[in-house]
Amino acid sequence: MIRKILSTKNPKMSQICKKVKVVDKKVISITKDLKETLKAQKEPEGVGLAAPQIGENLRIFAMNDNGKIRVIINPEILEISKEKPKKEKSDEKEIMEGCLSLPNYYGPLKRFQRVKIKYLGLNGTLKEEEFKGLSAQIVQHEIDHLNGIVFVNRLLEQKQPLYKLENDEWVEIELI
Ligand code: NI
């Protein structure tokens, strides 16, 4: 079922989500709704959707991983790329990031390029996986949602501007 996406202002978006205890029918149904709702988003399209965005207080998210929509349950970060990169390039890359709970707003956010997580698969087994580049960015954004953090909080931390895309033009928005 395609669900309504909550706005970042909704109090449910700033709660810390609970771990999934058992992958039961209810959890499976939420994973299906997350996938369907993510797929249905056009203008703007989305690359990830977390359970709190559809009002479910559980540690689950859906993501578009190189063209494939996948579901991740109970993600825990095992490693994040913090080693000194070669030469003097930063290990973090700045990209314009947005969120389906705040459509048409974007900001240049720094995320780590690689992240290794453990998570629960749909069949209930524990898995470990490393994500890189855009997929790593999505994983970090979605795990933030499960901890009640939205990308605008990260922009404030990094003292970066927020822009609104209006008639194909970027308008800077004042963050208070
Ligand atoms: Ni988001």
CSV table of C-alpha atoms and ligand atoms in Angstrom, one decimal:
chain,number,residue,atom,x,y,z
A,1,MET,CA,0.0,0.0,0.0
A,2,ILE,CA,1.3,3.5,-0.9
A,3,ARG,CA,1.4,5.4,2.4
A,4,LYS,CA,1.4,9.1,3.2
A,5,ILE,CA,4.9,10.5,3.8
A,6,LEU,CA,5.1,12.6,7.0
A,7,SER,CA,6.7,16.1,6.9
A,8,THR,CA,10.0,16.7,8.9
A,9,LYS,CA,7.9,18.9,11.2
A,10,ASN,CA,5.9,15.9,12.4
A,11,PRO,CA,6.9,14.9,16.0
A,12,LYS,CA,7.1,11.2,14.9
A,13,MET,CA,10.1,12.2,12.8
A,14,SER,CA,12.2,13.1,15.8
A,15,GLN,CA,11.7,9.9,17.8
A,16,ILE,CA,14.3,7.2,18.2
A,17,CYS,CA,12.9,4.1,16.5
A,18,LYS,CA,12.6,0.7,18.1
A,19,LYS,CA,14.5,-2.4,17.0
A,20,VAL,CA,12.5,-5.1,15.2
A,21,LYS,CA,12.3,-8.1,17.4
A,22,VAL,CA,10.9,-10.6,15.0
A,23,VAL,CA,10.4,-10.4,11.2
A,24,ASP,CA,6.7,-11.2,11.4
A,25,LYS,CA,3.7,-10.4,9.1
A,26,LYS,CA,3.4,-6.9,10.4
A,27,VAL,CA,7.1,-6.1,9.7
A,28,ILE,CA,6.8,-7.7,6.2
A,29,SER,CA,3.8,-5.6,5.5
A,30,ILE,CA,5.7,-2.4,6.5
A,31,THR,CA,8.6,-3.4,4.3
A,32,LYS,CA,6.3,-3.8,1.3
A,33,ASP,CA,4.6,-0.4,2.0
A,34,LEU,CA,8.1,1.3,2.2
A,35,LYS,CA,9.1,-0.2,-1.1
A,36,GLU,CA,5.8,0.7,-2.8
A,37,THR,CA,5.7,4.2,-1.4
A,38,LEU,CA,9.4,4.8,-2.4
A,39,LYS,CA,8.8,3.6,-6.0
A,40,ALA,CA,5.7,5.7,-6.3
A,41,GLN,CA,7.5,9.0,-5.7
A,42,LYS,CA,8.0,11.2,-8.8
A,43,GLU,CA,9.0,14.8,-9.0
A,44,PRO,CA,10.9,14.7,-6.8
A,45,GLU,CA,11.9,11.0,-6.9
A,46,GLY,CA,13.4,9.5,-3.8
A,47,VAL,CA,16.3,7.2,-3.2
A,48,GLY,CA,15.4,6.1,0.3
A,49,LEU,CA,12.5,6.0,2.8
A,50,ALA,CA,12.6,5.1,6.5
A,51,ALA,CA,9.7,3.7,8.5
A,52,PRO,CA,9.2,6.8,10.7
A,53,GLN,CA,8.5,8.7,7.5
A,54,ILE,CA,5.3,6.6,7.1
A,55,GLY,CA,4.6,6.9,10.8
A,56,GLU,CA,6.1,3.5,11.9
A,57,ASN,CA,8.4,3.6,14.9
A,58,LEU,CA,10.6,0.8,13.8
A,59,ARG,CA,14.3,0.5,12.6
A,60,ILE,CA,13.5,-0.3,9.0
A,61,PHE,CA,14.3,1.5,5.7
A,62,ALA,CA,14.0,1.0,2.0
A,63,MET,CA,16.7,2.3,-0.4
A,64,ASN,CA,17.5,2.4,-4.1
A,65,ASP,CA,20.8,0.6,-4.2
A,66,ASN,CA,22.1,1.1,-7.8
A,67,GLY,CA,18.7,0.7,-9.3
A,68,LYS,CA,17.4,-2.1,-7.0
A,69,ILE,CA,14.9,-1.3,-4.2
A,70,ARG,CA,16.0,-3.1,-1.1
A,71,VAL,CA,15.0,-3.2,2.6
A,72,ILE,CA,17.2,-3.0,5.6
A,73,ILE,CA,16.1,-3.9,9.1
A,74,ASN,CA,17.9,-3.0,12.4
A,75,PRO,CA,21.0,-1.5,10.7
A,76,GLU,CA,24.0,-1.0,13.0
A,77,ILE,CA,27.1,0.8,11.8
A,78,LEU,CA,30.2,-1.4,12.2
A,79,GLU,CA,32.7,0.7,10.4
A,80,ILE,CA,32.7,4.1,8.8
A,81,SER,CA,35.5,5.3,6.5
A,82,LYS,CA,37.5,7.6,8.8
A,83,GLU,CA,41.0,6.5,7.7
A,84,LYS,CA,43.1,9.3,6.2
A,85,PRO,CA,42.6,9.3,2.5
A,86,LYS,CA,45.5,9.3,0.1
A,87,LYS,CA,46.9,12.6,-0.9
A,88,GLU,CA,45.1,15.5,0.7
A,89,LYS,CA,41.7,14.8,-0.5
A,90,SER,CA,39.0,14.6,2.1
A,91,ASP,CA,37.4,11.3,2.9
A,92,GLU,CA,34.1,13.0,2.9
A,93,LYS,CA,32.4,14.1,-0.2
A,94,GLU,CA,29.9,17.0,-0.4
A,95,ILE,CA,26.8,16.3,-2.4
A,96,MET,CA,23.4,18.0,-2.6
A,97,GLU,CA,21.1,16.0,-0.3
A,98,GLY,CA,17.4,16.1,0.0
A,99,CYS,CA,14.5,14.2,1.7
A,100,LEU,CA,11.0,13.0,0.7
A,101,SER,CA,9.8,14.5,4.0
A,102,LEU,CA,11.0,18.0,2.9
A,103,PRO,CA,10.4,17.9,-0.9
A,104,ASN,CA,12.3,20.4,-3.1
A,105,TYR,CA,14.8,21.4,-0.4
A,106,TYR,CA,18.4,20.5,-0.8
A,107,GLY,CA,21.7,21.2,0.9
A,108,PRO,CA,25.4,20.4,0.3
A,109,LEU,CA,26.0,17.8,3.0
A,110,LYS,CA,29.2,15.9,3.7
A,111,ARG,CA,28.8,12.1,4.2
A,112,PHE,CA,31.4,9.4,4.6
A,113,GLN,CA,32.2,7.6,1.4
A,114,ARG,CA,32.1,4.1,2.8
A,115,VAL,CA,30.0,2.5,5.6
A,116,LYS,CA,29.9,-1.1,6.8
A,117,ILE,CA,26.7,-2.2,8.6
A,118,LYS,CA,25.2,-5.3,10.0
A,119,TYR,CA,21.4,-5.7,9.6
A,120,LEU,CA,18.6,-8.2,9.6
A,121,GLY,CA,17.5,-9.7,6.3
A,122,LEU,CA,13.9,-10.3,5.4
A,123,ASN,CA,14.4,-14.0,6.2
A,124,GLY,CA,15.5,-13.1,9.7
A,125,THR,CA,19.3,-13.8,9.2
A,126,LEU,CA,22.0,-11.4,10.2
A,127,LYS,CA,24.1,-9.9,7.4
A,128,GLU,CA,27.1,-7.7,7.0
A,129,GLU,CA,27.6,-5.4,4.0
A,130,GLU,CA,29.7,-2.5,3.0
A,131,PHE,CA,28.2,0.4,1.0
A,132,LYS,CA,30.1,2.9,-1.0
A,133,GLY,CA,29.4,6.3,-2.7
A,134,LEU,CA,25.8,7.2,-3.2
A,135,SER,CA,24.6,4.0,-1.5
A,136,ALA,CA,26.7,4.8,1.6
A,137,GLN,CA,25.2,8.3,1.6
A,138,ILE,CA,21.6,6.9,1.5
A,139,VAL,CA,22.4,4.4,4.3
A,140,GLN,CA,23.7,7.2,6.5
A,141,HIS,CA,20.7,9.5,5.7
A,142,GLU,CA,18.3,6.7,6.5
A,143,ILE,CA,20.0,5.6,9.7
A,144,ASP,CA,19.8,9.2,10.8
A,145,HIS,CA,16.0,9.0,10.3
A,146,LEU,CA,15.8,6.0,12.6
A,147,ASN,CA,17.6,8.1,15.3
A,148,GLY,CA,15.2,11.1,14.8
A,149,ILE,CA,17.7,13.1,12.8
A,150,VAL,CA,16.9,14.8,9.5
A,151,PHE,CA,19.4,16.2,7.0
A,152,VAL,CA,18.6,19.8,8.0
A,153,ASN,CA,20.0,19.0,11.4
A,154,ARG,CA,23.2,17.8,9.7
A,155,LEU,CA,23.3,21.0,7.6
A,156,LEU,CA,23.1,23.1,10.8
A,157,GLU,CA,25.9,21.0,12.4
A,158,GLN,CA,28.1,21.5,9.3
A,159,LYS,CA,27.1,25.2,8.9
A,160,GLN,CA,25.9,24.6,5.4
A,161,PRO,CA,23.1,26.4,3.6
A,162,LEU,CA,19.7,25.0,2.7
A,163,TYR,CA,18.3,25.7,-0.8
A,164,LYS,CA,14.8,25.5,-2.2
A,165,LEU,CA,14.4,24.6,-5.8
A,166,GLU,CA,11.7,27.0,-7.2
A,167,ASN,CA,11.0,27.1,-10.9
A,168,ASP,CA,14.4,25.5,-11.6
A,169,GLU,CA,16.2,28.1,-9.5
A,170,TRP,CA,18.0,27.6,-6.2
A,171,VAL,CA,16.8,30.0,-3.5
A,172,GLU,CA,18.7,30.1,-0.3
A,173,ILE,CA,16.6,29.5,2.8
A,174,GLU,CA,17.5,31.0,6.2
A,175,LEU,CA,18.0,28.3,8.8
A,176,ILE,CA,17.1,29.4,12.3
B,1,NI,NI,15.0,11.4,4.3
